[in-house]
PDB file of C-alpha atoms in Angstrom:
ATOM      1  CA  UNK A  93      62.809  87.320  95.982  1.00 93.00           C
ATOM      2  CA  UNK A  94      64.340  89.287  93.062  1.00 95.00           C
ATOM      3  CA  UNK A  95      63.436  93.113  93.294  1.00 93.00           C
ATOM      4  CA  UNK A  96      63.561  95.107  90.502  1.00 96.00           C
ATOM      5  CA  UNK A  97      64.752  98.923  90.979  1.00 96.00           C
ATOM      6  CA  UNK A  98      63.384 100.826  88.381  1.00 96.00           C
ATOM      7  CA  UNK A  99      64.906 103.907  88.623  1.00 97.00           C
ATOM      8  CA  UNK A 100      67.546 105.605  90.397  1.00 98.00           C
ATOM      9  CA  UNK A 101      66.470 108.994  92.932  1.00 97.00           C
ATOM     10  CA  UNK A 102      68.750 112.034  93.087  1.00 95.00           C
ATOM     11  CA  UNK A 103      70.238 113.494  95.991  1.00 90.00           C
ATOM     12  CA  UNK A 104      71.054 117.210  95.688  1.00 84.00           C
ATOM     13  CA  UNK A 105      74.943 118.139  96.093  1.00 82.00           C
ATOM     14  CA  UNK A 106      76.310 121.489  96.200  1.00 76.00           C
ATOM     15  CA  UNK A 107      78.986 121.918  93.516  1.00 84.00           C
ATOM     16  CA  UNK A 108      77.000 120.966  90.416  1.00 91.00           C
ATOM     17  CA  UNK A 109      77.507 117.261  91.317  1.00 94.00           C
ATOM     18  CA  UNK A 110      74.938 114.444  90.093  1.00 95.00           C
ATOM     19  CA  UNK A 111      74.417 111.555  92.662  1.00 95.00           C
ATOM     20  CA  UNK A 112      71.653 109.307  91.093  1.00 98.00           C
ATOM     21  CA  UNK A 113      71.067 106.391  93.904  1.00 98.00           C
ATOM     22  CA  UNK A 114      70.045 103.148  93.311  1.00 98.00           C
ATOM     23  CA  UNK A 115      70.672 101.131  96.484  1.00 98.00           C
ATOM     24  CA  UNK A 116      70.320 103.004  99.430  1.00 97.00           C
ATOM     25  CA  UNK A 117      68.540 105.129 102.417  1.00 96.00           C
ATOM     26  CA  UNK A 118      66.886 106.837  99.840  1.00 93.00           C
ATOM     27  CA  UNK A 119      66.018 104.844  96.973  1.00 95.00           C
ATOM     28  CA  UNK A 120      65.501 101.383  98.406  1.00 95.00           C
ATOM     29  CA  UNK A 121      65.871 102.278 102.243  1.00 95.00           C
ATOM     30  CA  UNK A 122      68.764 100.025 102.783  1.00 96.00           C
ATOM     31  CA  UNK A 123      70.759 100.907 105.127  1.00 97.00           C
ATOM     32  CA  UNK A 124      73.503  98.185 105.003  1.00 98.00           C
ATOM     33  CA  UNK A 125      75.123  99.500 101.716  1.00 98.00           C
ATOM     34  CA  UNK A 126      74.377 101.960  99.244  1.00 98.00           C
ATOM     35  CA  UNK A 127      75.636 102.527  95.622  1.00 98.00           C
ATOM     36  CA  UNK A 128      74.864 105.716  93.663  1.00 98.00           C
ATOM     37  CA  UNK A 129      75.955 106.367  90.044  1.00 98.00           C
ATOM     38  CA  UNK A 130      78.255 110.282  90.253  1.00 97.00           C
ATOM     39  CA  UNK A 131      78.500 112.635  87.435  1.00 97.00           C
ATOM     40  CA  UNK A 132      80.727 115.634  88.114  1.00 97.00           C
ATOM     41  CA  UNK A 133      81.645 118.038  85.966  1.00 96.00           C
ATOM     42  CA  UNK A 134      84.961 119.363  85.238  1.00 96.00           C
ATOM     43  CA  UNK A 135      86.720 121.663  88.252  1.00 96.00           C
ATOM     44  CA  UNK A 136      84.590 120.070  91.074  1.00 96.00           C
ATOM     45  CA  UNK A 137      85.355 119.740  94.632  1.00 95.00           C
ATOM     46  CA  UNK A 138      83.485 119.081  97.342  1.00 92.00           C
ATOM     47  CA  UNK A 139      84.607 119.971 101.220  1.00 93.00           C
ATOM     48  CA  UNK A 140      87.003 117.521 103.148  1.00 96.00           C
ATOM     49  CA  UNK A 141      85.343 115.284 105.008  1.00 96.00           C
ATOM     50  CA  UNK A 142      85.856 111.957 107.847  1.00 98.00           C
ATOM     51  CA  UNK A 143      83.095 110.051 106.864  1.00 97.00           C
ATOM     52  CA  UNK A 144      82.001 107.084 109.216  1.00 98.00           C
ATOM     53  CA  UNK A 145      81.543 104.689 105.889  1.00 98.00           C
ATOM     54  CA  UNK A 146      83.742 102.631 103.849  1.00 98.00           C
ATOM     55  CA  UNK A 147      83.773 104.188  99.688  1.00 98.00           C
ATOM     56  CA  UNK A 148      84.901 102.065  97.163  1.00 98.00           C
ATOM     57  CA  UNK A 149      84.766 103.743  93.977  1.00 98.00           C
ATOM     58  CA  UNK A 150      84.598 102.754  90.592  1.00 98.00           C
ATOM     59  CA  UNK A 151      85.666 105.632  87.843  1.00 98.00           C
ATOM     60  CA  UNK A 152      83.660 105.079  84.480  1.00 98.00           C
ATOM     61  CA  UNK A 153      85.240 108.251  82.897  1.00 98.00           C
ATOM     62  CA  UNK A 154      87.530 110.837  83.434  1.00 98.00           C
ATOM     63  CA  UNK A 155      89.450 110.895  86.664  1.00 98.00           C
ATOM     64  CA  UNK A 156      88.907 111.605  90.160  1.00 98.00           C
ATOM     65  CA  UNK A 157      91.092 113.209  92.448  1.00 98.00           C
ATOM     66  CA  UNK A 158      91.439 111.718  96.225  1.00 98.00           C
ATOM     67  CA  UNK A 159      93.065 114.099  98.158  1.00 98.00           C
ATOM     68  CA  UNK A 160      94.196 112.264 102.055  1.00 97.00           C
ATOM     69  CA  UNK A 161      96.738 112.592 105.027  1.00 96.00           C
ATOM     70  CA  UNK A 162      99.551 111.424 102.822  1.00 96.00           C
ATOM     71  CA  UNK A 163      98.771 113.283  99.498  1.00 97.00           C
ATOM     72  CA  UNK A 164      96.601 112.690  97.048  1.00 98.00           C
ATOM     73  CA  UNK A 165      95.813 110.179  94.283  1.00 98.00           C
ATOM     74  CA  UNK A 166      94.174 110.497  90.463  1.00 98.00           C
ATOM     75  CA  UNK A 167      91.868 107.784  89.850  1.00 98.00           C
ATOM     76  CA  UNK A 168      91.217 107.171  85.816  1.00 98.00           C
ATOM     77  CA  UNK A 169      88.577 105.148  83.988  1.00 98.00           C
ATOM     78  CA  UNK A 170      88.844 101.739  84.536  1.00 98.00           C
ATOM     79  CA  UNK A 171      90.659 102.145  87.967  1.00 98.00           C
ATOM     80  CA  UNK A 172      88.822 101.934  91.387  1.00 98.00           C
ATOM     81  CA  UNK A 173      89.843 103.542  94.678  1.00 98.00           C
ATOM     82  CA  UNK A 174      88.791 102.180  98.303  1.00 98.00           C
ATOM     83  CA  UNK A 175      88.530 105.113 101.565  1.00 98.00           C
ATOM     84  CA  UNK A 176      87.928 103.867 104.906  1.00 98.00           C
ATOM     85  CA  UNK A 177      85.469 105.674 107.828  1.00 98.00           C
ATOM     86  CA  UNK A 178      87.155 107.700 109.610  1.00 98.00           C
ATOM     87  CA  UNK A 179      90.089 108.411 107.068  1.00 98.00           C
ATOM     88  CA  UNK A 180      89.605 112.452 106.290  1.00 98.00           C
ATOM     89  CA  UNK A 181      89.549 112.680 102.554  1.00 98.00           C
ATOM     90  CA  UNK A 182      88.472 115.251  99.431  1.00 97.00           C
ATOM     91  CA  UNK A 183      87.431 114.164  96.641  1.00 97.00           C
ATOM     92  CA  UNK A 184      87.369 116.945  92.858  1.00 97.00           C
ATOM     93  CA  UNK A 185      87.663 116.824  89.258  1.00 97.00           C
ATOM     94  CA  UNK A 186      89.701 118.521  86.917  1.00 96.00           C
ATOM     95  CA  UNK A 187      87.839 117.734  83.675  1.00 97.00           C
ATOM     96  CA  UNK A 188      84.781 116.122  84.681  1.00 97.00           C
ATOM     97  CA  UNK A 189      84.276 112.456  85.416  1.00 98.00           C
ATOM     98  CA  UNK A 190      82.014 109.478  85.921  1.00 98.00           C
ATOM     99  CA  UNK A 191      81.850 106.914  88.989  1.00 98.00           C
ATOM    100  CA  UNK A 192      80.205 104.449  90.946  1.00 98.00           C
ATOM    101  CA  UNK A 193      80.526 104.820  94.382  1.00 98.00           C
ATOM    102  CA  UNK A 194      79.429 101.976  97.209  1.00 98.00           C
ATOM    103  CA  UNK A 195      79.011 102.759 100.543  1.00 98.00           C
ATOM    104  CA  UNK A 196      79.463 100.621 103.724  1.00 98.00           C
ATOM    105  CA  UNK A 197      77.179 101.331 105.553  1.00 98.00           C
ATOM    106  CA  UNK A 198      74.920 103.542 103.007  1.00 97.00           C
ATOM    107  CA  UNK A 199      75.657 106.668 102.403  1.00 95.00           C
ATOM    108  CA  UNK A 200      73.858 109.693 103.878  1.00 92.00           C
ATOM    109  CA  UNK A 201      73.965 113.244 104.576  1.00 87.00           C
ATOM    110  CA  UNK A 202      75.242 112.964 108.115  1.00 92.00           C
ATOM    111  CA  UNK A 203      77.384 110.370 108.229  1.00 95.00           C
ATOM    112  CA  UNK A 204      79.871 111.801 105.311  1.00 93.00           C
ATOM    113  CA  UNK A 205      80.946 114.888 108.494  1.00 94.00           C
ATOM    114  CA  UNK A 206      81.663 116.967 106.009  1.00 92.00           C
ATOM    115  CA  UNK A 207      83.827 120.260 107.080  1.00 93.00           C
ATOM    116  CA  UNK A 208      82.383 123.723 106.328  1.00 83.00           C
TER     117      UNK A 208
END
């Protein structure tokens, strides 16, 4: 059966970072996958981290930085970037940007390891 979600739930980030959840532990209790609608405003950055998910994420606006064990990419609107568990990873923003992320399995807290 179809199931409407009506609304998305926010998850606080440190950083100034919006995570609005729509599928997930939190919103829907899904475990399986999540996917969360980001808003990050310009010169974010969040710790490194070797999450034990899969990301694939969608940039709406801006562009997101990936930083990773060979260098780092820029991801601009309209381009999508996939990180695999266990692959240690940073993600920032220079000027602010927009995404989608989806999370195999969902996303949460614990499972993202990220460093201090």
């Amino acid at each position: 059966m179809a199931e409407l979600i009506a609304a998305p739930t926010g998850i606080p980030v440190p950083g100034g970072k919006i995570i609005e959840e729509y599928v997930g532990r939190v919103n829907s209790g899904e475990s399986a996958v999540s996917v969360a609608r980001m808003t990050a405003p310009g010169g974010w950055t969040e710790p490194y981290q070797t999450p034990d998910f899969d990301e694939f994420t969608i940039v709406l606006r801006g562009v997101v930085r990936v930083d990773h064990a060979d260098g780092s990419l820029d991801v601009a609107a309209g381009q999508a970037v996939v990180t695999r568990a266990g692959e240690r990873i940073r993600y920032s923003t220079r000027d602010g940007a927009e995404y989608v992320a989806i999370c195999l399995p969902a996303f949460a807290p614990e499972l993202a390891k990220r460093e201090d």
